[in-house]
Amino acid sequence: MSILPITVFGDNILRKKAAPITEINDELISIIRDMFVTMNNANGIGLAANQVGVNRRIFIVDVSPVEGYEKFKPMTLINPKIISKSDELEPYEEGCLSIPELKSEVIRPKGIEISFYDLDMKEHKIEVGDLVARVIQHELDHLNGVLFIDHLDEETQKKIKKHLNKIKNRKLDVAYPITDSSNYIYYK
Ligand code: ZN
């Protein structure tokens, strides 16, 4: 198992719509294991495949390090889809391993119903709320080339521009390995 470099703001793959998975092979299983190691090393609670240079519709979630969520098991979601969203919206301060050292409030539906496939390509439908719904919506955005900063208002976008450029130009010290070029692809 290995820690993979995380793609960061400015990396092309983060702006691409990821391709659906049609079969799970050994290589993908090994990548998913690496994704967990990579996420834990960076103290993340969610990680999408394109954040490690894999342009496929997979993400992982592990909210168990967060107080009050210790009982939640790590999840691997393949070809996830949102079936419905609650009318109730909620603000929450989000961060992203691909946008180090930036947090900002994003408003999203409080609860969602989703479908996804597991590692045996068995379909599941579940309803989730609060932090789990939050992470899943954030990660699903990743698979569509969307970053949480895209949800911020114009004024906030202006304020963070300098920071984003620092990330893009690798002028920021990041506590975990990141890619060294914007064209990084790990698995095609
Ligand atoms: Zn993210």
Short mmCIF file of N, CA and C and ligand atoms in Angstrom, two decimals:
data_model
loop_
_atom_site.label_atom_id
_atom_site.label_comp_id
_atom_site.label_asym_id
_atom_site.label_seq_id
_atom_site.Cartn_x
_atom_site.Cartn_y
_atom_site.Cartn_z
N MET A 1 0.85 -1.20 0.00
CA MET A 1 0.00 0.00 0.00
C MET A 1 0.87 1.24 0.00
N SER A 2 0.42 2.24 -0.71
CA SER A 2 1.25 3.44 -0.74
C SER A 2 0.42 4.72 -0.67
N ILE A 3 1.07 5.72 -0.14
CA ILE A 3 0.46 7.06 -0.09
C ILE A 3 0.65 7.69 -1.46
N LEU A 4 -0.44 8.08 -2.08
CA LEU A 4 -0.37 8.69 -3.42
C LEU A 4 -0.34 10.21 -3.28
N PRO A 5 0.31 10.90 -4.23
CA PRO A 5 0.26 12.36 -4.18
C PRO A 5 -1.16 12.83 -4.52
N ILE A 6 -1.61 13.85 -3.83
CA ILE A 6 -2.97 14.36 -4.03
C ILE A 6 -2.94 15.50 -5.06
N THR A 7 -3.85 15.42 -6.01
CA THR A 7 -3.96 16.48 -7.02
C THR A 7 -4.50 17.73 -6.33
N VAL A 8 -4.04 18.88 -6.77
CA VAL A 8 -4.46 20.14 -6.13
C VAL A 8 -5.05 21.11 -7.14
N PHE A 9 -5.64 22.17 -6.61
CA PHE A 9 -6.24 23.21 -7.45
C PHE A 9 -5.30 23.57 -8.59
N GLY A 10 -5.81 23.59 -9.81
CA GLY A 10 -4.98 23.87 -10.98
C GLY A 10 -4.68 22.61 -11.77
N ASP A 11 -4.80 21.45 -11.12
CA ASP A 11 -4.56 20.19 -11.82
C ASP A 11 -5.75 19.89 -12.73
N ASN A 12 -5.44 19.58 -13.98
CA ASN A 12 -6.49 19.41 -14.99
C ASN A 12 -7.55 18.37 -14.61
N ILE A 13 -7.11 17.28 -14.03
CA ILE A 13 -8.03 16.15 -13.78
C ILE A 13 -9.16 16.55 -12.82
N LEU A 14 -8.92 17.53 -11.96
CA LEU A 14 -9.95 17.95 -11.00
C LEU A 14 -11.11 18.67 -11.68
N ARG A 15 -10.92 19.07 -12.93
CA ARG A 15 -11.97 19.78 -13.65
C ARG A 15 -12.65 18.90 -14.69
N LYS A 16 -12.31 17.60 -14.69
CA LYS A 16 -12.92 16.68 -15.65
C LYS A 16 -14.05 15.89 -15.01
N LYS A 17 -15.04 15.54 -15.84
CA LYS A 17 -16.09 14.65 -15.38
C LYS A 17 -15.53 13.24 -15.41
N ALA A 18 -15.57 12.55 -14.28
CA ALA A 18 -14.97 11.22 -14.19
C ALA A 18 -15.83 10.18 -14.92
N ALA A 19 -15.18 9.15 -15.44
CA ALA A 19 -15.86 8.11 -16.22
C ALA A 19 -16.43 7.02 -15.31
N PRO A 20 -17.61 6.47 -15.69
CA PRO A 20 -18.21 5.40 -14.87
C PRO A 20 -17.32 4.15 -14.83
N ILE A 21 -17.49 3.40 -13.76
CA ILE A 21 -16.79 2.12 -13.61
C ILE A 21 -17.67 1.04 -14.23
N THR A 22 -17.09 0.18 -15.05
CA THR A 22 -17.87 -0.92 -15.61
C THR A 22 -17.48 -2.25 -14.98
N GLU A 23 -16.25 -2.36 -14.51
CA GLU A 23 -15.88 -3.56 -13.76
C GLU A 23 -14.79 -3.23 -12.76
N ILE A 24 -14.80 -4.01 -11.69
CA ILE A 24 -13.77 -3.83 -10.66
C ILE A 24 -12.67 -4.85 -10.91
N ASN A 25 -11.47 -4.37 -11.15
CA ASN A 25 -10.35 -5.31 -11.30
C ASN A 25 -9.37 -5.14 -10.13
N ASP A 26 -8.37 -6.00 -10.09
CA ASP A 26 -7.42 -5.99 -8.97
C ASP A 26 -6.71 -4.64 -8.85
N GLU A 27 -6.45 -4.03 -10.01
CA GLU A 27 -5.74 -2.76 -9.98
C GLU A 27 -6.59 -1.69 -9.28
N LEU A 28 -7.88 -1.69 -9.59
CA LEU A 28 -8.77 -0.70 -8.95
C LEU A 28 -8.89 -0.96 -7.45
N ILE A 29 -8.96 -2.23 -7.07
CA ILE A 29 -9.04 -2.56 -5.64
C ILE A 29 -7.79 -2.07 -4.93
N SER A 30 -6.66 -2.25 -5.57
CA SER A 30 -5.42 -1.79 -4.96
C SER A 30 -5.38 -0.25 -4.89
N ILE A 31 -5.93 0.41 -5.89
CA ILE A 31 -5.99 1.88 -5.87
C ILE A 31 -6.89 2.37 -4.72
N ILE A 32 -8.02 1.67 -4.52
CA ILE A 32 -8.94 2.07 -3.45
C ILE A 32 -8.25 1.93 -2.09
N ARG A 33 -7.46 0.85 -1.94
CA ARG A 33 -6.69 0.69 -0.68
C ARG A 33 -5.72 1.86 -0.51
N ASP A 34 -5.06 2.20 -1.60
CA ASP A 34 -4.12 3.33 -1.54
C ASP A 34 -4.85 4.64 -1.23
N MET A 35 -6.09 4.76 -1.73
CA MET A 35 -6.87 5.98 -1.46
C MET A 35 -7.13 6.11 0.04
N PHE A 36 -7.46 4.99 0.70
CA PHE A 36 -7.70 5.05 2.15
C PHE A 36 -6.45 5.45 2.90
N VAL A 37 -5.31 4.86 2.51
CA VAL A 37 -4.04 5.20 3.16
C VAL A 37 -3.72 6.68 2.95
N THR A 38 -3.95 7.13 1.72
CA THR A 38 -3.66 8.52 1.35
C THR A 38 -4.55 9.48 2.13
N MET A 39 -5.85 9.15 2.23
CA MET A 39 -6.80 10.00 2.94
C MET A 39 -6.47 10.07 4.43
N ASN A 40 -6.20 8.91 5.03
CA ASN A 40 -5.89 8.90 6.46
C ASN A 40 -4.61 9.66 6.76
N ASN A 41 -3.63 9.51 5.89
CA ASN A 41 -2.35 10.21 6.08
C ASN A 41 -2.54 11.72 6.06
N ALA A 42 -3.52 12.16 5.28
CA ALA A 42 -3.76 13.61 5.14
C ALA A 42 -4.86 14.09 6.10
N ASN A 43 -5.33 13.19 6.99
CA ASN A 43 -6.40 13.51 7.93
C ASN A 43 -7.68 13.97 7.24
N GLY A 44 -7.99 13.35 6.11
CA GLY A 44 -9.22 13.69 5.40
C GLY A 44 -10.35 12.77 5.82
N ILE A 45 -11.58 13.17 5.50
CA ILE A 45 -12.74 12.32 5.80
C ILE A 45 -13.47 11.91 4.51
N GLY A 46 -12.94 12.35 3.38
CA GLY A 46 -13.48 11.96 2.08
C GLY A 46 -12.43 12.16 1.03
N LEU A 47 -12.44 11.31 -0.01
CA LEU A 47 -11.45 11.46 -1.08
C LEU A 47 -12.03 10.87 -2.37
N ALA A 48 -12.00 11.67 -3.42
CA ALA A 48 -12.49 11.20 -4.72
C ALA A 48 -11.31 10.70 -5.54
N ALA A 49 -11.59 9.75 -6.44
CA ALA A 49 -10.50 9.12 -7.21
C ALA A 49 -9.69 10.14 -8.00
N ASN A 50 -10.36 11.17 -8.55
CA ASN A 50 -9.57 12.14 -9.33
C ASN A 50 -8.63 12.97 -8.45
N GLN A 51 -8.80 12.88 -7.15
CA GLN A 51 -7.86 13.55 -6.25
C GLN A 51 -6.55 12.77 -6.11
N VAL A 52 -6.52 11.55 -6.66
CA VAL A 52 -5.25 10.83 -6.73
C VAL A 52 -4.92 10.48 -8.18
N GLY A 53 -5.49 11.23 -9.11
CA GLY A 53 -5.13 11.07 -10.52
C GLY A 53 -5.81 9.91 -11.22
N VAL A 54 -6.99 9.52 -10.72
CA VAL A 54 -7.73 8.43 -11.32
C VAL A 54 -9.09 8.97 -11.77
N ASN A 55 -9.30 9.06 -13.07
CA ASN A 55 -10.50 9.74 -13.57
C ASN A 55 -11.70 8.80 -13.65
N ARG A 56 -12.06 8.20 -12.52
CA ARG A 56 -13.17 7.24 -12.44
C ARG A 56 -14.15 7.64 -11.35
N ARG A 57 -15.41 7.14 -11.50
CA ARG A 57 -16.45 7.54 -10.55
C ARG A 57 -16.40 6.66 -9.28
N ILE A 58 -15.43 6.96 -8.46
CA ILE A 58 -15.27 6.29 -7.16
C ILE A 58 -14.91 7.35 -6.13
N PHE A 59 -15.52 7.26 -4.97
CA PHE A 59 -14.95 8.01 -3.85
C PHE A 59 -15.08 7.24 -2.56
N ILE A 60 -14.29 7.65 -1.58
CA ILE A 60 -14.33 6.98 -0.28
C ILE A 60 -14.69 8.01 0.78
N VAL A 61 -15.30 7.52 1.86
CA VAL A 61 -15.71 8.38 2.97
C VAL A 61 -15.36 7.66 4.26
N ASP A 62 -14.77 8.38 5.20
CA ASP A 62 -14.57 7.84 6.54
C ASP A 62 -14.68 8.99 7.54
N VAL A 63 -15.87 9.12 8.12
CA VAL A 63 -16.11 10.23 9.05
C VAL A 63 -15.81 9.84 10.50
N SER A 64 -15.35 8.58 10.71
CA SER A 64 -15.16 8.10 12.08
C SER A 64 -14.16 8.91 12.93
N PRO A 65 -13.21 9.65 12.34
CA PRO A 65 -12.35 10.47 13.21
C PRO A 65 -13.07 11.68 13.81
N VAL A 66 -14.27 11.99 13.29
CA VAL A 66 -14.99 13.18 13.77
C VAL A 66 -15.82 12.82 15.01
N GLU A 67 -15.74 13.70 16.02
CA GLU A 67 -16.47 13.47 17.27
C GLU A 67 -17.96 13.28 17.00
N GLY A 68 -18.49 12.22 17.57
CA GLY A 68 -19.91 11.93 17.39
C GLY A 68 -20.18 10.98 16.23
N TYR A 69 -19.15 10.71 15.42
CA TYR A 69 -19.32 9.85 14.24
C TYR A 69 -18.43 8.60 14.31
N GLU A 70 -17.94 8.31 15.52
CA GLU A 70 -16.98 7.21 15.70
C GLU A 70 -17.51 5.87 15.20
N LYS A 71 -18.84 5.70 15.24
CA LYS A 71 -19.41 4.40 14.89
C LYS A 71 -19.60 4.21 13.39
N PHE A 72 -19.39 5.26 12.61
CA PHE A 72 -19.61 5.16 11.16
C PHE A 72 -18.47 4.40 10.49
N LYS A 73 -18.85 3.41 9.68
CA LYS A 73 -17.83 2.60 9.01
C LYS A 73 -17.36 3.30 7.74
N PRO A 74 -16.09 3.06 7.35
CA PRO A 74 -15.60 3.62 6.09
C PRO A 74 -16.42 3.08 4.92
N MET A 75 -16.64 3.92 3.92
CA MET A 75 -17.45 3.52 2.76
C MET A 75 -16.68 3.74 1.47
N THR A 76 -16.92 2.83 0.52
CA THR A 76 -16.43 3.02 -0.84
C THR A 76 -17.64 3.11 -1.74
N LEU A 77 -17.79 4.20 -2.47
CA LEU A 77 -18.96 4.40 -3.32
C LEU A 77 -18.54 4.44 -4.78
N ILE A 78 -19.13 3.54 -5.55
CA ILE A 78 -18.80 3.42 -6.97
C ILE A 78 -20.03 3.86 -7.78
N ASN A 79 -19.81 4.62 -8.83
CA ASN A 79 -20.89 5.17 -9.67
C ASN A 79 -22.04 5.75 -8.84
N PRO A 80 -21.73 6.60 -7.88
CA PRO A 80 -22.78 7.14 -7.01
C PRO A 80 -23.69 8.13 -7.74
N LYS A 81 -24.95 8.16 -7.30
CA LYS A 81 -25.92 9.11 -7.87
C LYS A 81 -26.80 9.64 -6.76
N ILE A 82 -27.17 10.90 -6.85
CA ILE A 82 -28.12 11.45 -5.90
C ILE A 82 -29.53 11.22 -6.45
N ILE A 83 -30.38 10.57 -5.64
CA ILE A 83 -31.75 10.30 -6.06
C ILE A 83 -32.65 11.46 -5.65
N SER A 84 -32.49 11.92 -4.42
CA SER A 84 -33.26 13.09 -3.97
C SER A 84 -32.51 13.87 -2.91
N LYS A 85 -32.92 15.13 -2.76
CA LYS A 85 -32.28 16.02 -1.78
C LYS A 85 -33.34 16.60 -0.89
N SER A 86 -33.01 16.83 0.37
CA SER A 86 -33.98 17.45 1.27
C SER A 86 -34.14 18.92 0.91
N ASP A 87 -35.33 19.47 1.22
CA ASP A 87 -35.54 20.90 0.99
C ASP A 87 -34.75 21.72 2.00
N GLU A 88 -34.54 21.11 3.16
CA GLU A 88 -33.81 21.82 4.21
C GLU A 88 -32.34 21.96 3.84
N LEU A 89 -31.86 23.19 3.92
CA LEU A 89 -30.46 23.46 3.59
C LEU A 89 -29.69 23.73 4.88
N GLU A 90 -28.38 23.56 4.80
CA GLU A 90 -27.57 23.76 5.98
C GLU A 90 -26.21 24.34 5.59
N PRO A 91 -25.74 25.34 6.33
CA PRO A 91 -24.39 25.84 6.07
C PRO A 91 -23.36 24.98 6.83
N TYR A 92 -22.19 24.83 6.30
CA TYR A 92 -21.13 24.07 6.99
C TYR A 92 -19.80 24.52 6.42
N GLU A 93 -18.83 24.62 7.30
CA GLU A 93 -17.51 25.06 6.85
C GLU A 93 -16.77 23.88 6.22
N GLU A 94 -16.56 23.97 4.92
CA GLU A 94 -15.90 22.86 4.19
C GLU A 94 -14.44 23.16 3.93
N GLY A 95 -13.70 22.08 3.81
CA GLY A 95 -12.31 22.15 3.38
C GLY A 95 -12.12 21.07 2.34
N CYS A 96 -10.94 21.00 1.76
CA CYS A 96 -10.71 20.00 0.70
C CYS A 96 -9.21 19.71 0.64
N LEU A 97 -8.86 18.43 0.58
CA LEU A 97 -7.44 18.08 0.53
C LEU A 97 -6.77 18.62 -0.73
N SER A 98 -7.56 18.91 -1.77
CA SER A 98 -7.01 19.46 -3.01
C SER A 98 -6.90 20.99 -2.97
N ILE A 99 -7.42 21.58 -1.89
CA ILE A 99 -7.32 23.04 -1.71
C ILE A 99 -6.84 23.28 -0.28
N PRO A 100 -5.55 22.96 -0.02
CA PRO A 100 -5.06 22.98 1.36
C PRO A 100 -5.19 24.35 2.01
N GLU A 101 -5.40 24.30 3.31
CA GLU A 101 -5.44 25.49 4.16
C GLU A 101 -6.46 26.53 3.75
N LEU A 102 -7.61 26.05 3.34
CA LEU A 102 -8.71 26.96 3.05
C LEU A 102 -10.01 26.34 3.54
N LYS A 103 -10.77 27.12 4.27
CA LYS A 103 -12.07 26.64 4.71
C LYS A 103 -13.08 27.72 4.42
N SER A 104 -14.25 27.31 4.00
CA SER A 104 -15.29 28.29 3.74
C SER A 104 -16.66 27.65 3.85
N GLU A 105 -17.62 28.49 4.24
CA GLU A 105 -18.96 27.97 4.45
C GLU A 105 -19.67 27.72 3.12
N VAL A 106 -20.24 26.54 3.01
CA VAL A 106 -21.00 26.17 1.80
C VAL A 106 -22.39 25.72 2.26
N ILE A 107 -23.41 26.18 1.54
CA ILE A 107 -24.78 25.77 1.88
C ILE A 107 -25.19 24.63 0.96
N ARG A 108 -25.66 23.54 1.57
CA ARG A 108 -26.09 22.36 0.80
C ARG A 108 -27.31 21.74 1.47
N PRO A 109 -28.04 20.88 0.74
CA PRO A 109 -29.13 20.14 1.37
C PRO A 109 -28.63 19.33 2.58
N LYS A 110 -29.44 19.30 3.62
CA LYS A 110 -29.04 18.64 4.87
C LYS A 110 -29.06 17.11 4.75
N GLY A 111 -29.98 16.62 3.93
CA GLY A 111 -30.08 15.18 3.76
C GLY A 111 -30.20 14.82 2.29
N ILE A 112 -29.75 13.62 1.94
CA ILE A 112 -29.87 13.15 0.56
C ILE A 112 -30.17 11.65 0.53
N GLU A 113 -30.76 11.25 -0.58
CA GLU A 113 -30.92 9.81 -0.84
C GLU A 113 -30.00 9.50 -2.02
N ILE A 114 -29.18 8.47 -1.88
CA ILE A 114 -28.22 8.16 -2.95
C ILE A 114 -28.27 6.70 -3.33
N SER A 115 -27.80 6.43 -4.53
CA SER A 115 -27.55 5.05 -4.94
C SER A 115 -26.09 4.95 -5.30
N PHE A 116 -25.53 3.77 -5.09
CA PHE A 116 -24.14 3.55 -5.46
C PHE A 116 -23.89 2.05 -5.55
N TYR A 117 -22.75 1.67 -6.07
CA TYR A 117 -22.34 0.26 -6.13
C TYR A 117 -21.19 0.04 -5.17
N ASP A 118 -21.14 -1.18 -4.59
CA ASP A 118 -20.02 -1.51 -3.72
C ASP A 118 -18.95 -2.27 -4.53
N LEU A 119 -17.94 -2.79 -3.84
CA LEU A 119 -16.82 -3.44 -4.53
C LEU A 119 -17.22 -4.73 -5.25
N ASP A 120 -18.40 -5.28 -4.88
CA ASP A 120 -18.90 -6.46 -5.61
C ASP A 120 -19.86 -6.06 -6.71
N MET A 121 -19.92 -4.75 -6.99
CA MET A 121 -20.83 -4.18 -7.99
C MET A 121 -22.29 -4.48 -7.66
N LYS A 122 -22.57 -4.53 -6.35
CA LYS A 122 -23.93 -4.69 -5.87
C LYS A 122 -24.48 -3.29 -5.60
N GLU A 123 -25.73 -3.05 -6.04
CA GLU A 123 -26.29 -1.70 -5.88
C GLU A 123 -26.90 -1.48 -4.50
N HIS A 124 -26.71 -0.30 -3.97
CA HIS A 124 -27.29 0.08 -2.68
C HIS A 124 -28.02 1.40 -2.82
N LYS A 125 -29.09 1.54 -2.02
CA LYS A 125 -29.77 2.83 -1.93
C LYS A 125 -29.85 3.19 -0.47
N ILE A 126 -29.33 4.34 -0.10
CA ILE A 126 -29.37 4.74 1.31
C ILE A 126 -29.74 6.21 1.45
N GLU A 127 -30.27 6.52 2.65
CA GLU A 127 -30.54 7.92 3.00
C GLU A 127 -29.52 8.33 4.04
N VAL A 128 -28.92 9.48 3.84
CA VAL A 128 -27.94 9.96 4.80
C VAL A 128 -28.21 11.44 5.11
N GLY A 129 -27.70 11.86 6.25
CA GLY A 129 -27.90 13.25 6.65
C GLY A 129 -26.65 13.85 7.24
N ASP A 130 -26.73 15.12 7.57
CA ASP A 130 -25.68 15.86 8.27
C ASP A 130 -24.29 15.68 7.64
N LEU A 131 -23.30 15.31 8.46
CA LEU A 131 -21.92 15.29 7.96
C LEU A 131 -21.72 14.29 6.82
N VAL A 132 -22.39 13.13 6.92
CA VAL A 132 -22.21 12.12 5.87
C VAL A 132 -22.78 12.64 4.54
N ALA A 133 -23.95 13.28 4.62
CA ALA A 133 -24.55 13.88 3.40
C ALA A 133 -23.65 14.98 2.86
N ARG A 134 -23.07 15.72 3.74
CA ARG A 134 -22.17 16.81 3.37
C ARG A 134 -20.96 16.27 2.59
N VAL A 135 -20.30 15.27 3.18
CA VAL A 135 -19.08 14.72 2.55
C VAL A 135 -19.44 14.10 1.20
N ILE A 136 -20.54 13.36 1.17
CA ILE A 136 -20.93 12.69 -0.08
C ILE A 136 -21.22 13.72 -1.18
N GLN A 137 -21.89 14.80 -0.84
CA GLN A 137 -22.18 15.82 -1.86
C GLN A 137 -20.89 16.49 -2.35
N HIS A 138 -19.98 16.72 -1.41
CA HIS A 138 -18.68 17.32 -1.77
C HIS A 138 -17.89 16.40 -2.71
N GLU A 139 -17.88 15.11 -2.37
CA GLU A 139 -17.11 14.15 -3.18
C GLU A 139 -17.77 13.91 -4.54
N LEU A 140 -19.09 13.88 -4.54
CA LEU A 140 -19.80 13.70 -5.81
C LEU A 140 -19.55 14.88 -6.74
N ASP A 141 -19.47 16.06 -6.18
CA ASP A 141 -19.07 17.24 -6.95
C ASP A 141 -17.72 16.99 -7.64
N HIS A 142 -16.77 16.44 -6.87
CA HIS A 142 -15.44 16.17 -7.45
C HIS A 142 -15.54 15.34 -8.73
N LEU A 143 -16.40 14.32 -8.69
CA LEU A 143 -16.51 13.42 -9.84
C LEU A 143 -17.11 14.13 -11.05
N ASN A 144 -17.72 15.29 -10.81
CA ASN A 144 -18.26 16.09 -11.92
C ASN A 144 -17.39 17.30 -12.23
N GLY A 145 -16.17 17.31 -11.69
CA GLY A 145 -15.24 18.40 -11.98
C GLY A 145 -15.54 19.68 -11.21
N VAL A 146 -16.34 19.55 -10.15
CA VAL A 146 -16.74 20.73 -9.37
C VAL A 146 -16.00 20.74 -8.03
N LEU A 147 -15.53 21.92 -7.62
CA LEU A 147 -14.85 22.07 -6.33
C LEU A 147 -15.72 22.90 -5.39
N PHE A 148 -15.51 22.75 -4.08
CA PHE A 148 -16.41 23.46 -3.15
C PHE A 148 -16.30 24.97 -3.32
N ILE A 149 -15.16 25.46 -3.77
CA ILE A 149 -14.99 26.91 -3.96
C ILE A 149 -15.89 27.45 -5.07
N ASP A 150 -16.35 26.57 -5.96
CA ASP A 150 -17.26 27.01 -7.03
C ASP A 150 -18.61 27.46 -6.46
N HIS A 151 -18.93 27.02 -5.24
CA HIS A 151 -20.20 27.38 -4.61
C HIS A 151 -20.13 28.71 -3.87
N LEU A 152 -18.94 29.30 -3.77
CA LEU A 152 -18.79 30.53 -2.99
C LEU A 152 -19.21 31.76 -3.80
N ASP A 153 -19.62 32.81 -3.10
CA ASP A 153 -20.03 34.03 -3.82
C ASP A 153 -18.82 34.75 -4.40
N GLU A 154 -19.11 35.67 -5.29
CA GLU A 154 -18.05 36.35 -6.06
C GLU A 154 -17.02 37.05 -5.17
N GLU A 155 -17.55 37.67 -4.14
CA GLU A 155 -16.67 38.42 -3.23
C GLU A 155 -15.66 37.49 -2.56
N THR A 156 -16.16 36.35 -2.07
CA THR A 156 -15.27 35.38 -1.42
C THR A 156 -14.29 34.79 -2.44
N GLN A 157 -14.78 34.55 -3.65
CA GLN A 157 -13.91 34.01 -4.71
C GLN A 157 -12.71 34.94 -4.94
N LYS A 158 -12.99 36.26 -4.92
CA LYS A 158 -11.92 37.25 -5.13
C LYS A 158 -10.90 37.16 -4.01
N LYS A 159 -11.43 37.02 -2.79
CA LYS A 159 -10.56 37.00 -1.60
C LYS A 159 -9.60 35.80 -1.61
N ILE A 160 -10.03 34.70 -2.16
CA ILE A 160 -9.21 33.48 -2.06
C ILE A 160 -8.30 33.27 -3.28
N LYS A 161 -8.40 34.17 -4.23
CA LYS A 161 -7.65 34.02 -5.49
C LYS A 161 -6.15 33.86 -5.28
N LYS A 162 -5.60 34.71 -4.39
CA LYS A 162 -4.16 34.67 -4.11
C LYS A 162 -3.75 33.32 -3.55
N HIS A 163 -4.57 32.84 -2.63
CA HIS A 163 -4.29 31.55 -1.99
C HIS A 163 -4.32 30.43 -3.03
N LEU A 164 -5.32 30.49 -3.91
CA LEU A 164 -5.44 29.47 -4.96
C LEU A 164 -4.23 29.48 -5.89
N ASN A 165 -3.76 30.68 -6.21
CA ASN A 165 -2.57 30.78 -7.07
C ASN A 165 -1.34 30.18 -6.40
N LYS A 166 -1.25 30.40 -5.08
CA LYS A 166 -0.14 29.82 -4.32
C LYS A 166 -0.16 28.30 -4.41
N ILE A 167 -1.36 27.73 -4.30
CA ILE A 167 -1.50 26.28 -4.39
C ILE A 167 -1.09 25.81 -5.78
N LYS A 168 -1.67 26.48 -6.78
CA LYS A 168 -1.43 26.14 -8.17
C LYS A 168 0.06 26.18 -8.52
N ASN A 169 0.75 27.17 -7.99
CA ASN A 169 2.18 27.33 -8.28
C ASN A 169 3.09 26.62 -7.28
N ARG A 170 2.47 25.75 -6.44
CA ARG A 170 3.23 24.99 -5.44
C ARG A 170 4.07 25.89 -4.56
N LYS A 171 3.47 27.01 -4.15
CA LYS A 171 4.18 27.95 -3.27
C LYS A 171 3.71 27.80 -1.83
N LEU A 172 2.93 26.76 -1.59
CA LEU A 172 2.38 26.55 -0.25
C LEU A 172 2.96 25.25 0.31
N ASP A 173 3.38 25.30 1.57
CA ASP A 173 3.86 24.08 2.22
C ASP A 173 2.66 23.25 2.62
N VAL A 174 2.58 22.04 2.10
CA VAL A 174 1.44 21.18 2.40
C VAL A 174 1.95 20.00 3.23
N ALA A 175 1.17 19.63 4.24
CA ALA A 175 1.60 18.62 5.22
C ALA A 175 1.56 17.19 4.68
N TYR A 176 1.09 17.01 3.43
CA TYR A 176 1.02 15.66 2.85
C TYR A 176 1.48 15.76 1.39
N PRO A 177 1.84 14.63 0.78
CA PRO A 177 2.34 14.70 -0.60
C PRO A 177 1.28 15.19 -1.60
N ILE A 178 1.67 16.15 -2.42
CA ILE A 178 0.79 16.60 -3.51
C ILE A 178 1.52 16.37 -4.84
N THR A 179 0.78 16.47 -5.93
CA THR A 179 1.38 16.25 -7.24
C THR A 179 2.36 17.39 -7.56
N ASP A 180 3.32 17.11 -8.45
CA ASP A 180 4.23 18.21 -8.77
C ASP A 180 3.98 18.81 -10.14
N SER A 181 2.96 18.32 -10.84
CA SER A 181 2.61 19.00 -12.08
C SER A 181 1.12 18.92 -12.29
N SER A 182 0.58 19.84 -13.10
CA SER A 182 -0.87 19.91 -13.28
C SER A 182 -1.38 18.80 -14.20
N ASN A 183 -0.46 18.03 -14.80
CA ASN A 183 -0.90 16.98 -15.73
C ASN A 183 -0.84 15.58 -15.13
N TYR A 184 -0.76 15.51 -13.83
CA TYR A 184 -0.59 14.22 -13.16
C TYR A 184 -1.78 13.28 -13.41
N ILE A 185 -1.47 12.11 -13.94
CA ILE A 185 -2.49 11.05 -14.06
C ILE A 185 -1.87 9.75 -13.57
N TYR A 186 -2.54 9.09 -12.66
CA TYR A 186 -2.00 7.88 -12.06
C TYR A 186 -2.53 6.62 -12.73
N TYR A 187 -3.79 6.67 -13.15
CA TYR A 187 -4.43 5.50 -13.73
C TYR A 187 -5.40 5.96 -14.79
N LYS A 188 -5.26 5.41 -15.98
CA LYS A 188 -6.15 5.82 -17.08
C LYS A 188 -7.27 4.83 -17.27
ZN ZN B 1 -12.53 17.90 -1.86
#
